[in-house]
Each structure stands twice: as structure tokens, then as C-alpha cells.
Coordinates of C-alpha atoms in Angstrom, one line a residue:
X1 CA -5.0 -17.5 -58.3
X2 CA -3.2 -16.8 -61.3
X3 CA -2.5 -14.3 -63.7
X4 CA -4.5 -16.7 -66.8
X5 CA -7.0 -17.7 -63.6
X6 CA -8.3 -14.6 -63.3
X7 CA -8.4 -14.1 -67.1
X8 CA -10.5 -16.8 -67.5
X9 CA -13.2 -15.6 -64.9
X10 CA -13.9 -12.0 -66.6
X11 CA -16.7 -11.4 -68.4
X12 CA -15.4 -9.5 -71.3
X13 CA -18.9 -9.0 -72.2
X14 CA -19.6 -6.6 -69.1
X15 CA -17.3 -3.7 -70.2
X16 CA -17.7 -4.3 -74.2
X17 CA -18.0 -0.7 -74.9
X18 CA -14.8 0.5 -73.0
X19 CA -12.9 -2.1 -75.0
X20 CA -14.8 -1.4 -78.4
X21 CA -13.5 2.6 -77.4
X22 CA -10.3 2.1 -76.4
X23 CA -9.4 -0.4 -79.5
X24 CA -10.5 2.3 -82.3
X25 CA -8.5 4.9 -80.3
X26 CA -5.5 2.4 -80.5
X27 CA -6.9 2.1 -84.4
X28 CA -6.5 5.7 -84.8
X29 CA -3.8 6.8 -83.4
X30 CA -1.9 4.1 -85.1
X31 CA -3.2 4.3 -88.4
X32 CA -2.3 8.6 -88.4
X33 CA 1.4 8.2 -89.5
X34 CA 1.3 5.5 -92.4
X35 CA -2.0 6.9 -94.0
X36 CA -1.6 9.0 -97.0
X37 CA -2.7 12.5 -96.5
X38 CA -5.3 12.0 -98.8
X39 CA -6.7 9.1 -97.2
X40 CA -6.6 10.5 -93.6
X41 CA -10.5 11.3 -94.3
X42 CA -11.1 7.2 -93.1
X43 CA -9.9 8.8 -89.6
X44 CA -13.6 10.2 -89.2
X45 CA -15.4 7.1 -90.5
X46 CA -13.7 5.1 -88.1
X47 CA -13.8 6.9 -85.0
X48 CA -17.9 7.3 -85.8
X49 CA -17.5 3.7 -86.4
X50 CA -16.5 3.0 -82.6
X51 CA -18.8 5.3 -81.3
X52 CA -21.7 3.5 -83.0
X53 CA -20.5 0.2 -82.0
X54 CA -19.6 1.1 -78.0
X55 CA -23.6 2.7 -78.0
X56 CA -25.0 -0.2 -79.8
X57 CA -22.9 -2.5 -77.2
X58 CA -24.4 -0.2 -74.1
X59 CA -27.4 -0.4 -75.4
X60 CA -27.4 -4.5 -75.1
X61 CA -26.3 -4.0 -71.5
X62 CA -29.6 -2.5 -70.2
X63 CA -30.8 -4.9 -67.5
X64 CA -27.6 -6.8 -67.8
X65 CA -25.8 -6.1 -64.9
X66 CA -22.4 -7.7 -65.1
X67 CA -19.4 -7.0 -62.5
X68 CA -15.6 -8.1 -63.0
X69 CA -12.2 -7.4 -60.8
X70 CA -15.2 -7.4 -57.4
X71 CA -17.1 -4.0 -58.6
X72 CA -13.6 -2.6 -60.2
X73 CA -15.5 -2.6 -63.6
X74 CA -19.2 -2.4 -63.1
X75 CA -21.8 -2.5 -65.8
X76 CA -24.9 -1.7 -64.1
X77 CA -28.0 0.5 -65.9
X78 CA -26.0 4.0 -64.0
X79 CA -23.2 2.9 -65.8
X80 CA -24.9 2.6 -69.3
X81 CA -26.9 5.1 -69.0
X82 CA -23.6 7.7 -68.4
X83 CA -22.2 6.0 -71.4
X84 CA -24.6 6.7 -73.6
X85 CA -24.2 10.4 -72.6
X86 CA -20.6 10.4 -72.7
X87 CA -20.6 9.3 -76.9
X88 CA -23.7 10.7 -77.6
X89 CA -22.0 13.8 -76.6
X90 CA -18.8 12.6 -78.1
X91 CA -20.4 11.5 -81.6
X92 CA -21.8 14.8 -81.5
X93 CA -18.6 17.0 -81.2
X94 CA -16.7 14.5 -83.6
X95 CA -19.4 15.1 -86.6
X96 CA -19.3 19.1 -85.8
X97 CA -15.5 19.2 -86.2
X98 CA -15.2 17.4 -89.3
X99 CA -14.3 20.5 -91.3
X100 CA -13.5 22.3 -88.2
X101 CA -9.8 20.2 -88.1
X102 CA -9.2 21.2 -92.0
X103 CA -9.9 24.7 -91.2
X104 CA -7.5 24.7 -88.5
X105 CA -5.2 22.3 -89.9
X106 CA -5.2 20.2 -87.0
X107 CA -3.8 16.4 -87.5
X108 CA -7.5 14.5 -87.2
X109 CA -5.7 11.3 -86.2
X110 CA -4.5 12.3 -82.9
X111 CA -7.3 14.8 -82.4
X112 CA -9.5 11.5 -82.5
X113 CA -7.7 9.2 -80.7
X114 CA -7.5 12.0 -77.8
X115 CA -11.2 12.5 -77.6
X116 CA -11.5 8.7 -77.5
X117 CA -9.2 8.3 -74.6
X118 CA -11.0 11.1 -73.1
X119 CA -13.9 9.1 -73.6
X120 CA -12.8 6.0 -72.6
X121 CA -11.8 7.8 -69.0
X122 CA -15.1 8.8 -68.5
X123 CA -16.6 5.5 -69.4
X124 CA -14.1 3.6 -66.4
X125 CA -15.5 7.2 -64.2
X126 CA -19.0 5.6 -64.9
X127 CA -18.7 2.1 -64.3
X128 CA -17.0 1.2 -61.1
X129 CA -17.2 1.5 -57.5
X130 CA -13.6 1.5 -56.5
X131 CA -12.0 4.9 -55.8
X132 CA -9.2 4.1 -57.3
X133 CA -10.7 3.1 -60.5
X134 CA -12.5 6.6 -60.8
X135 CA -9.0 8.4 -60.4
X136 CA -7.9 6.8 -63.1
X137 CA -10.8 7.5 -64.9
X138 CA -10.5 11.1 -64.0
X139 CA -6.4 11.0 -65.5
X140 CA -7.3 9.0 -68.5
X141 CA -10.2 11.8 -69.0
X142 CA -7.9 15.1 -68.5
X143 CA -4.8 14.2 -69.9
X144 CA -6.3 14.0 -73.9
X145 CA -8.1 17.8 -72.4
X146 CA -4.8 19.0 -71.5
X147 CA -3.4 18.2 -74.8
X148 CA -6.5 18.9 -76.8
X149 CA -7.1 22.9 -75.0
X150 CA -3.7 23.6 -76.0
X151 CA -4.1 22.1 -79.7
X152 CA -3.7 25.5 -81.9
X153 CA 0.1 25.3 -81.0
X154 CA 0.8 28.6 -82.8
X155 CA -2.2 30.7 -80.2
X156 CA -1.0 31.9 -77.5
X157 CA -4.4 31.5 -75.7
X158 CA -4.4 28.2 -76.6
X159 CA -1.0 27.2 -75.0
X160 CA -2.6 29.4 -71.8
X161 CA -6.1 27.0 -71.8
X162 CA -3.7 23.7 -72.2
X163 CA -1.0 24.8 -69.7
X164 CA -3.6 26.3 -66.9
X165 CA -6.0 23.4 -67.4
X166 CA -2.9 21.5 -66.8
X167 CA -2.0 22.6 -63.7
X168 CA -5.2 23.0 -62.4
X169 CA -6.4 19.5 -63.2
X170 CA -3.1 18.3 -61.5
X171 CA -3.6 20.5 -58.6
X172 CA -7.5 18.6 -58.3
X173 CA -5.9 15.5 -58.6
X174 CA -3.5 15.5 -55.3
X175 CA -6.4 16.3 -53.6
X176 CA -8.5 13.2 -54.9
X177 CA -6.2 11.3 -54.7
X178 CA -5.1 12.5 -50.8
X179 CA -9.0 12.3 -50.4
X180 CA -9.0 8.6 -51.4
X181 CA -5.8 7.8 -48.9
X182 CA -7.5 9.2 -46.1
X183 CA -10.7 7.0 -46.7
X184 CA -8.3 4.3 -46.8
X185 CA -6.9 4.9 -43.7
X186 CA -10.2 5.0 -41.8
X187 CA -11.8 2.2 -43.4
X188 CA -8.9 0.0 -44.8
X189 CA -10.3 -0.3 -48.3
X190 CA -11.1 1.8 -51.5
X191 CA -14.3 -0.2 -52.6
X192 CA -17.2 2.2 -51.9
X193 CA -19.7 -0.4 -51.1
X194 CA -17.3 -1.9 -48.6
X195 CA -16.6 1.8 -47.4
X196 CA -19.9 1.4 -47.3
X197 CA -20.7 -1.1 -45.3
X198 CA -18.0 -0.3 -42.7
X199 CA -19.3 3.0 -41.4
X200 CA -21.7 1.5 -39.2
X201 CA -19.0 -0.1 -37.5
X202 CA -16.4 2.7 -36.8
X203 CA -18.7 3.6 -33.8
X204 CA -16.7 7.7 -33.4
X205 CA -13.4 5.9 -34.6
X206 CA -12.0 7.7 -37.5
X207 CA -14.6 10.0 -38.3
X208 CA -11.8 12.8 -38.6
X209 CA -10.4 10.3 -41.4
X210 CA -14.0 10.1 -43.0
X211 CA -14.6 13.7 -43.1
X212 CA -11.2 15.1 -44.1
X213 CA -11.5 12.2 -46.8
X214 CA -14.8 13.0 -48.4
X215 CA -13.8 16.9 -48.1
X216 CA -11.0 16.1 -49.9
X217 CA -12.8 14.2 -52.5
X218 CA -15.4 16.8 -52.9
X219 CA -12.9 19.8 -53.6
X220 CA -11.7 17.1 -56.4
X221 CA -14.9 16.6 -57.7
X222 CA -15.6 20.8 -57.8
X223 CA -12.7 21.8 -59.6
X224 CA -13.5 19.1 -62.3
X225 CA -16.7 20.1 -62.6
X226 CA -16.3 23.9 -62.0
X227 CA -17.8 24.2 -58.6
X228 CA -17.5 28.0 -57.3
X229 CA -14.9 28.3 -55.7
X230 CA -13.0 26.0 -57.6
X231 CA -14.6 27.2 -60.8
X232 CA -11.0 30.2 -61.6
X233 CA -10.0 28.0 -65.0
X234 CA -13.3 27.3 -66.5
X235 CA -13.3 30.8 -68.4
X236 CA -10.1 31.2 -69.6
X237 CA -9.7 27.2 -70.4
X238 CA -13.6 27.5 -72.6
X239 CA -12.1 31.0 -74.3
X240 CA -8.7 29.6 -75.2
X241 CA -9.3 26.4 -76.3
X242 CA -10.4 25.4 -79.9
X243 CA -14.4 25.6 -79.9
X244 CA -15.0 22.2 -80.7
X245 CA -13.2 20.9 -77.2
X246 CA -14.5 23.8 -75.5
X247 CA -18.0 22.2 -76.5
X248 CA -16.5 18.6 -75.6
X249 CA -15.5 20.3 -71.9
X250 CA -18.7 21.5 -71.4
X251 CA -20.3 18.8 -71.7
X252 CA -19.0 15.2 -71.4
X253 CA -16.1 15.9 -68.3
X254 CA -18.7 17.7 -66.4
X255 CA -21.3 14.1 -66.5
X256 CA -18.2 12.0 -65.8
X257 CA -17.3 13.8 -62.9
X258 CA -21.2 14.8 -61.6
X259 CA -21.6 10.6 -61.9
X260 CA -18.4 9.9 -59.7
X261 CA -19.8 12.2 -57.6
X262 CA -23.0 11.1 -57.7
X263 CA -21.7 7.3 -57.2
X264 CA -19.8 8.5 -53.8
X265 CA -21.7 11.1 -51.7
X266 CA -25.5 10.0 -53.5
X267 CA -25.2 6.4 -53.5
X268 CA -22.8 5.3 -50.3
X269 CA -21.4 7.3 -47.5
X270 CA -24.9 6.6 -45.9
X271 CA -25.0 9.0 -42.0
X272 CA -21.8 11.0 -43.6
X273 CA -23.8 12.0 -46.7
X274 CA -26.0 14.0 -44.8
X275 CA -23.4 15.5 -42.9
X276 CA -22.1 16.7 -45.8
X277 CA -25.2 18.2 -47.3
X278 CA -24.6 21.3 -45.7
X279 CA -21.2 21.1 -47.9
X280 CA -22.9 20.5 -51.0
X281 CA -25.8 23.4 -50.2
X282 CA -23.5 25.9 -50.1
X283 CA -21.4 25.0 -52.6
X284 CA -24.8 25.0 -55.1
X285 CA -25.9 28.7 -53.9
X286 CA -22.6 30.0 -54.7
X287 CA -22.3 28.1 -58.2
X288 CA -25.5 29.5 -59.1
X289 CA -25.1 33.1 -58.2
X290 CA -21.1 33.6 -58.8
X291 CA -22.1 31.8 -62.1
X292 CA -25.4 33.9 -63.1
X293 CA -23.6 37.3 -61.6
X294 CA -20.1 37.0 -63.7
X295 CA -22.1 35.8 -67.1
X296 CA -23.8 39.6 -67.1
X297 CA -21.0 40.9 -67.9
X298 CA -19.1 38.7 -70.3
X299 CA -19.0 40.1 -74.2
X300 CA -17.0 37.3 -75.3
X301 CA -20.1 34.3 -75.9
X302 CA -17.3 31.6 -74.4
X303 CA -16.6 33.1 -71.7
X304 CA -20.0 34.0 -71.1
X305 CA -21.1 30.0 -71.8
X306 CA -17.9 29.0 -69.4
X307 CA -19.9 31.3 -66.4
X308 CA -22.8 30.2 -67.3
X309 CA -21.9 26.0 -67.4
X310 CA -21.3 27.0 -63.7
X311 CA -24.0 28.1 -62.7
X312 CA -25.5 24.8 -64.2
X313 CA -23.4 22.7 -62.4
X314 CA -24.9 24.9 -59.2
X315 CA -28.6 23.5 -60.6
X316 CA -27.1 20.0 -60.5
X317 CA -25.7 20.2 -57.2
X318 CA -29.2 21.2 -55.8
X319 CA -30.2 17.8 -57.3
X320 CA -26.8 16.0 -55.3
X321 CA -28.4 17.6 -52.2
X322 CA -32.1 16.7 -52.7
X323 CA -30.1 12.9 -53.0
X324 CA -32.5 10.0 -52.6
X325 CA -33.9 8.2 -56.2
X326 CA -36.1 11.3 -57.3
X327 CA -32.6 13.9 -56.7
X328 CA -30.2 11.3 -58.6
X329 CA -32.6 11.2 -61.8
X330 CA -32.9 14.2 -62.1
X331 CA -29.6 14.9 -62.1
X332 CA -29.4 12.4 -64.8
X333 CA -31.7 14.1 -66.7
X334 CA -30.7 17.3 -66.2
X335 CA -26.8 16.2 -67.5
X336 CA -28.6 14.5 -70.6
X337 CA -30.9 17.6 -71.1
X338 CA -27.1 19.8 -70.8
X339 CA -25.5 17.5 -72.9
X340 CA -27.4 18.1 -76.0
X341 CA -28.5 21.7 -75.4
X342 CA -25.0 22.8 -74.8
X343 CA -23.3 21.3 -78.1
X344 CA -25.9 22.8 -80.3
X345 CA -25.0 26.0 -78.9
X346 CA -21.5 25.5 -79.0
X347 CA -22.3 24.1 -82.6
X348 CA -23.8 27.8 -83.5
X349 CA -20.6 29.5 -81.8
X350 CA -18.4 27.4 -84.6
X351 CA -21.0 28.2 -87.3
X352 CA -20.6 32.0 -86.5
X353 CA -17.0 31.6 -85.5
X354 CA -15.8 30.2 -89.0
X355 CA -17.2 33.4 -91.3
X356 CA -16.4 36.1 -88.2
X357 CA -13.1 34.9 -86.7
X358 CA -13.9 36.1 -83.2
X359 CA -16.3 34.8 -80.8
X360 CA -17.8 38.2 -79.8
X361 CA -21.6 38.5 -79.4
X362 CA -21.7 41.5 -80.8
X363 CA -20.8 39.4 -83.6
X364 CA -24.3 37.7 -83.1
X365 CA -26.1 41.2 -84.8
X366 CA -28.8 40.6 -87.2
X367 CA -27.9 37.1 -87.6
X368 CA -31.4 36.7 -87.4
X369 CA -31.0 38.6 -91.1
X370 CA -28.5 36.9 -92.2
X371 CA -29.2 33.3 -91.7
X372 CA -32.6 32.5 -90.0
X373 CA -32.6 29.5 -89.4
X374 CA -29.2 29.6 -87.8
X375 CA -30.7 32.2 -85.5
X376 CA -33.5 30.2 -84.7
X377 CA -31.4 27.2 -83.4
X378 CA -29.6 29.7 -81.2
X379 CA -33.0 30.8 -80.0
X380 CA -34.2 27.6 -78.6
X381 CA -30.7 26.8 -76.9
X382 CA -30.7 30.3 -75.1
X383 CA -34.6 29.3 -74.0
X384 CA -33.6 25.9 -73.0
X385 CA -30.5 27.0 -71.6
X386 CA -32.5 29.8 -69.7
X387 CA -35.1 27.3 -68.7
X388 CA -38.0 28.4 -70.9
X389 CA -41.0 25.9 -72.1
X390 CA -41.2 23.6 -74.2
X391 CA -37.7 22.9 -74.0
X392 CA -35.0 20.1 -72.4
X393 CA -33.5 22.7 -69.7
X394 CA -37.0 24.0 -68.7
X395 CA -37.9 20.0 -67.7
X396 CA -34.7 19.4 -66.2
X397 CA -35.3 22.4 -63.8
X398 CA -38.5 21.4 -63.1
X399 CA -37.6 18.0 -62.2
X400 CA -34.7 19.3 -59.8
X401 CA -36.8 21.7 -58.1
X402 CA -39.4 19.3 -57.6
X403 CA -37.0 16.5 -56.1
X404 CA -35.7 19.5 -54.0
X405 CA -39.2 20.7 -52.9
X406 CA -39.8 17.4 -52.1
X407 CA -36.7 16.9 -49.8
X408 CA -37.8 19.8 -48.1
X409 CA -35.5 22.4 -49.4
X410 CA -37.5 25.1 -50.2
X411 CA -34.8 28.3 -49.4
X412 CA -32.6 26.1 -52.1
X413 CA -34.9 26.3 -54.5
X414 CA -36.3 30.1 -54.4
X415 CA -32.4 31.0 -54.7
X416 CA -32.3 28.3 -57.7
X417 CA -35.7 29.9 -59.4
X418 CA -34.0 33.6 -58.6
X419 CA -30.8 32.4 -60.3
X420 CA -32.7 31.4 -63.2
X421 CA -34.0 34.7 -63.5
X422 CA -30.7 36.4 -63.4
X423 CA -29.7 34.2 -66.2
X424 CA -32.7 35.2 -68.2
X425 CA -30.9 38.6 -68.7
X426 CA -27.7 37.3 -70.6
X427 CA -29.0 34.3 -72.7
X428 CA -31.6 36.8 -73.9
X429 CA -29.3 39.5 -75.0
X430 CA -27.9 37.2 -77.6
X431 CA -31.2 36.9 -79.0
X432 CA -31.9 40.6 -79.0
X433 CA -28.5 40.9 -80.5
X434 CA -29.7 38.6 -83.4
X435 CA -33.2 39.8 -84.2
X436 CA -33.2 43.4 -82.9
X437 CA -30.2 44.6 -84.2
X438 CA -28.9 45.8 -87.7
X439 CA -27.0 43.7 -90.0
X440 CA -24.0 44.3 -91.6
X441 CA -25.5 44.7 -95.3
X442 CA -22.3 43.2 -96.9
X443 CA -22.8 39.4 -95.4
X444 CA -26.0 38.8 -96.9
X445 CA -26.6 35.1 -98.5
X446 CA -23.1 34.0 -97.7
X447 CA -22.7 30.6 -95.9
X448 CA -21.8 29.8 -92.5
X449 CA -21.8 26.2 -92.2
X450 CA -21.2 22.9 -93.5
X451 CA -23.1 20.2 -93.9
X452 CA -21.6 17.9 -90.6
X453 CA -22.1 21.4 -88.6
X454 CA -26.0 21.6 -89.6
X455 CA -26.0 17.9 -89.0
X456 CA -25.3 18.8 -85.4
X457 CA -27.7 22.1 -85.0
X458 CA -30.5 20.1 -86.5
X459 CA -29.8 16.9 -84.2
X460 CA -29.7 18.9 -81.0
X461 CA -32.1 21.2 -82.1
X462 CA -34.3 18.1 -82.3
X463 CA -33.4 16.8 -78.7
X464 CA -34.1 19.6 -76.9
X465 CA -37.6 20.0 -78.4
X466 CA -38.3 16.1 -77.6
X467 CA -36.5 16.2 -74.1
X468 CA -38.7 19.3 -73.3
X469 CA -42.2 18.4 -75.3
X470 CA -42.1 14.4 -74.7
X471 CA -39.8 13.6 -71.7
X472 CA -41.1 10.5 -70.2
X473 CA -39.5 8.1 -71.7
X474 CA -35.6 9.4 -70.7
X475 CA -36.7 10.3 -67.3
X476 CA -38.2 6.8 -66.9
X477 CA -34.5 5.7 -68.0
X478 CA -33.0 7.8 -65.8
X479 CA -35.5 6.6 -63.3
X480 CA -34.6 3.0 -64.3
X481 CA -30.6 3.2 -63.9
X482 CA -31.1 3.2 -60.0
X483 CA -32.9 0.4 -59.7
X484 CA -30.9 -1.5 -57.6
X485 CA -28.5 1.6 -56.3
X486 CA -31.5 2.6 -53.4

């Protein structure tokens, strides 16, 4: 068949939103060096623009299940759903750094065009079931972060967060991507369901191949989504980089690489997924607790939210090992719950950030004072993030415990509940900083935030309320993404 054969048979329609993303990053970039400065503002508007336009697309592909290239670029509800994670959380971070980029004097061209690639990675991460296809994904997704952490060229931490992400993220690749030859070796393809439906069939043969592989993959998977004991760049990467990606980090890489994950040892591997829950179980315990433990003891609030995002990913790994349909939406949930919870936080941090110039939480005194409202926000994102009614994290806790309680994994989820008590400690110290101690009398009544930054606070304030108060109808979406998968 050729080349204009094949071109023919794709159904353009299946993978709209990667190709409504990856033609206003194109937009962007190219438009940066013959726009005025003056005009450089239309930068924004358009990368919004595409955002809008790839979630409206997504949105129309909800129960239309389209596959191109033999399940290289899949459009099924998982998919969708993931992308509407990936630029909600996107659209989010874009609006918060509107005057964030002035401040800093960052180019806002190539600062958009890089978090659309970024994206656009996760999006291919997403919606395939071809190995190869999610390394890809995973490259496309950390080289804009490798660029981006490093973006304040003149801070020295900066340079350290681009340059160790760097090397890191390369370091997680070889051992993907060593993972994936392996697999290929023992079964002869890199199509998971074809992986898939081979294992029955090896009979003993290979099963060295099949472990080493999916051993391989999963240390991948743990470094890029902070996994203890491949968690050693997280901190310094979330202190160094500029606030805005460290919000973007949190948040959208750690989905994309929880719904490879999830797409490989959930979804396929069949007998070999168990084997490996033990993995997985061991690697959630020590998430949680390195996680909760090194948190105590952070003053800087980054570093602090950088030990804390992993002991979430621990939570969400109790999820991958409770597998089966009631596990894998919660997980969902539970990323969509993060998602929004974690950028208004992170939203707060840049508030505070922009009249303190330091991201100490000591800075965080009598905030409450100061700006109450702002201290409010912060409030319900330390409860959520704790796990504290009525809020998103409290229901996406409850919905992984109970998927593990019902997969029989009770010892998993007492160390989960005694985690979450640990972390009750440090989230609640910020709010004892803010209403219990004095503030400085001299920053009364000045401003903190602009109006794109309140945008955010009040948005995710907003979602976290809902996901926690009225939950159904996003866990029956969650719910609704597998159909088909089980």
C-alpha cells in the first residue's frame, strides 16, 4: 500500500484535538519572531484559542471510538477523558501565567508553543496502544519540561531544575525504551493488545523477557511520575523551576504517565499484571510514607508540595494495584480531583510569590489578615489536598480505598489512611501559619494578584467544592471511559 493509500484510509477525525494542538503550537511559535512587541499579547488569545477548540473537539469524541495506523492513534472514551485533563490543566496554568511571563520577562511565544508540545505529548501518551507510540509521547512531553524548568536563564536554580530534569528524564527514558525492546523480543511486537493476546501462548517461553520488560517499563513509568525510589529530582526540579511549570509538572505529566501506566499493567499484561502487583504494592507504601515523612520537614512550600505530589502518586498507585474497573476510575478520578486541586494551590504560591519574592511558608503568616479570601482558597486546597470533607481529594481517597477494600487489600489501605494522617500535620501548618500567626502590619490592603490569577483560584476553588460535594457525574465519566477496556 502506498504512501497516498494509506492517507486516504485515516480518519483525521479520530485524533482532531492532537492536530487542532499541535497546529496552534506551530501557530505560535511561528508567529513569536515577526510579531511586534506590542502585539505579542495575541500569543495568549491564541493558545487559549486551541485549547478551547482541542476540548470542544474531545468533547464530540465521547462514544466515538475511532482507531487509525491499527491502535497507533486511538480515540477511545480513556483517551478523551485524559485529554480533557491534560488542557483543562493546561488552560488552567496558561490563564495563571498571563502576567506571570511579563513579570519575569519571559518570551510568551515560545513559552506557549512549549507547553503545547508538552501537551500534545501527553495527548499521543493517552491515545494509543503501541509502546512505541507512548515513548514518543513521553519525549514529545519532557523535552518542552526540560526547556521550560530551566526558563529563568539568569537563576542558577533554574539552570539546576532544567539540567537535572534533563538528565533524569533521559536516564528514564533508556530504561523505557530498553523495557519496550525486551517486550519485543519475547512477543515479537510492540502493540499491547497483541502483546496481549500472545501471553497465553508463550507457555514458560520468555517469561524472563516479559518480566525484565515490564520491570523495565515500570521504573520508566516511576521516575516520570515520581515513584519513591525514583522520586530524587521531583524536589529540586518543583523548587527551581518557574512556579507556573512547577504547577504544569505537578499536574499534567504525572496523568500522562499514570494513563500509560494505567493502559499497560491495568488494562493488558493479563497473568503478568498480577505478578507484578507485588511490584506496584511496595512501590505505593514507600511513595506514601517517604512522601508524607520528607514533607514534615520542608520550610520551602515547593519543596514541601514536590514531597507531597509523591506521596499522591503513592495514593494513585494503591488504585493501579486494586486494578480491575472500580481501581482504574478511581484513579481517574483521583488524577482529575489532583489536577484541579493542585493548580489552585500552586495558583496561591504565585499570588504570594509575586508581592514576597520567596516561596517560604513562613511567608504564609497572617495572610489570613492580609488578604482573606486569598487565605481561604488556600484553606480548602490544604483540606482537599489533606483529604478533608466536602472536598475533591477527600472523594478521591474514598473511592481508592474503597476499590482497594474491595480487592481485598485491607494492610494497603490502613498504611494509606495512616499516611493521610501524617500529611494532616504539614498541610495544616500552612493554615495555622495564615490564621494563627501575626501579620506584618506594613502589607495591609496591598494587592497580590491579578485578575487571570484570581480567574484561576476562583475556578479551582470551584472544582474542588463540586468534585467533593456533587461527584457523580465525573466518576460516572470516569466510570464510562472503560467501557470497552474490561
Amino acid at each position: 500500500m502506498d504512501i497516498f493509500s494509506i492517507i486516504g484510509t485515516v480518519n483525521y477525525s479520530a485524533f482532531a484535538p492532537e492536530l487542532v494542538i499541535l497546529g496552534f503550537a506551530l501557530l505560535v511559535m511561528v508567529l513569536e519572531p515577526f510579531l511586534p512587541e506590542r502585539a505579542r499579547q495575541i500569543n495568549f488569545y491564541l493558545t487559549v484559542l486551541g485549547l478551547i477548540a482541542a476540548a470542544g473537539a474531545s468533547l464530540w469524541l465521547w462514544n466515538r471510538a475511532g482507531v487509525n495506523f491499527g491502535g497507533m492513534a486511538l480515540s477511545d472514551n480513556f483517551a478523551v477523558f485524559f485529554r480533557l485533563v491534560f488542557l483543562a490543566g493546561t488552560f488552567l496554568v496558561i490563564l495563571a501565567s498571563k502576567n506571570y511571563l511579563a513579570a519575569e520577562r519571559f518570551a510568551n511565544g515560545e513559552y506557549y508553543s512549549l507547553l503545547l508540545f508538552s501537551t500534545l505529548g501527553m495527548m499521543f501518551m493517552a491515545g494509543t496502544l503501541d509502546l512505541m507510540v507512548i515513548f514518543l509521547g513521553l519525549e514529545v512531553m519532557s523535552i518542552p519540561l526540560y526547556i521550560l524548568a530551566g526558563f529563568r536563564k539568569t537563576d542558577v536554580r533554574s539552570n539546576e531544575a532544567g539540567m537535572k530534569y534533563f538528565l533524569i528524564g533521559a536516564f528514564a527514558s533508556s530504561f523505557f525504551l530498553y523495557g519496550i525492546a525486551l517486550l519485543y523480543g519475547a512477543t515479537g511486537t510492540t502493540h499491547l493488545q497483541e502483546i496481549y493476546n500472545q501471553l497465553p501462548n508463550l507457555q514458560g517461553r520468555g517469561d524472563f523477557l516479559i518480566y525484565a520488560g515490564a520491570a523495565l517499563l515500570t521504573v520508566g513509568f516511576a521516575f516520570k511520575v515520581a515513584a519513591v525510589p525514583f522520586h530524587m529530582w521531583a524536589p529540586d526540579v518543583y523548587e527551581g523551576a518557574p512556579t507556573a511549570i512547577t504547577a504544569f509538572m505537578s499536574a499534567g505529566p504525572k496523568a500522562a504517565g499514570f494513563a500509560a501506566l494505567l493502559r499497560v499493567f491495568a488494562l493488558f499484561l493479563g497473568d503478568y499484571r498480577e505478578a507484578m502487583e507485588a511490584v506496584f504494592w511496595v512501590l505505593a507504601v514507600l511513595t506514601m510514607t517517604v512522601g508524607n515523612v520528607l514533607a514534615l520537614v520542608q520550610p520551602n512550600i515547593k519543596r514541601m508540595l514536590a514531597y507531597s505530589s509523591i506521596a499522591h502518586a503513592g495514593y494513585i498507585l494503591v488504585a493501579v494495584v486494586a486494578g480491575g474497573p472500580d481501581g482504574v476510575s478511581a484513579a481517574l478520578f483521583y488524577l482529575l480531583a489532583y489536577t484541579v486541586m493542585n493548580i489552585g494551590t500552586f495558583a496561591v504560591v504565585l499570588a504570594v510569590e509575586a508581592k514576597e519574592s520567596s516561596n517560604q511558608i513562613g511567608d504564609y503568616r497572617g495572610l489570613a489578615n492580609r488578604h482573606p479570601y486569598l487565605a481561604a482558597a488556600m484553606t480548602i486546597f490544604m483540606l482537599s489536598l489533606t483529604g478533608i470533607p466536602p472536598t475533591a481529594g477527600f472523594m478521591g481517597k474514598l473511592y481508592i480505598f474503597s476499590a482497594a477494600v474491595s480487592a481485598n487489600q485491607i494492610p494497603l489501605v490502613v498504611i494509606a489512611v495512616l499516611n493521610s494522617l501524617v500529611s494532616v500535620y504539614y498541610y495544616l501548618g500552612v493554615v495555622v501559619a495564615m490564621y494563627m500567626h501575626p501579620s506584618p502590619a506594613s502589607e495591609k490592603n496591598q494587592s497580590f494578584y491579578t485578575v487571570p490569577l484570581l480567574a484561576v483560584i476562583i475556578l479551582t476553588v470551584l472544582g474542588t467544592l463540586q468534585l467533593g460535594i456533587f461527584p457523580q457525574a465525573l466518576l460516572q465519566a470516569a466510570s464510562d471511559s472503560l467501557v470497552g477496556l474490561f
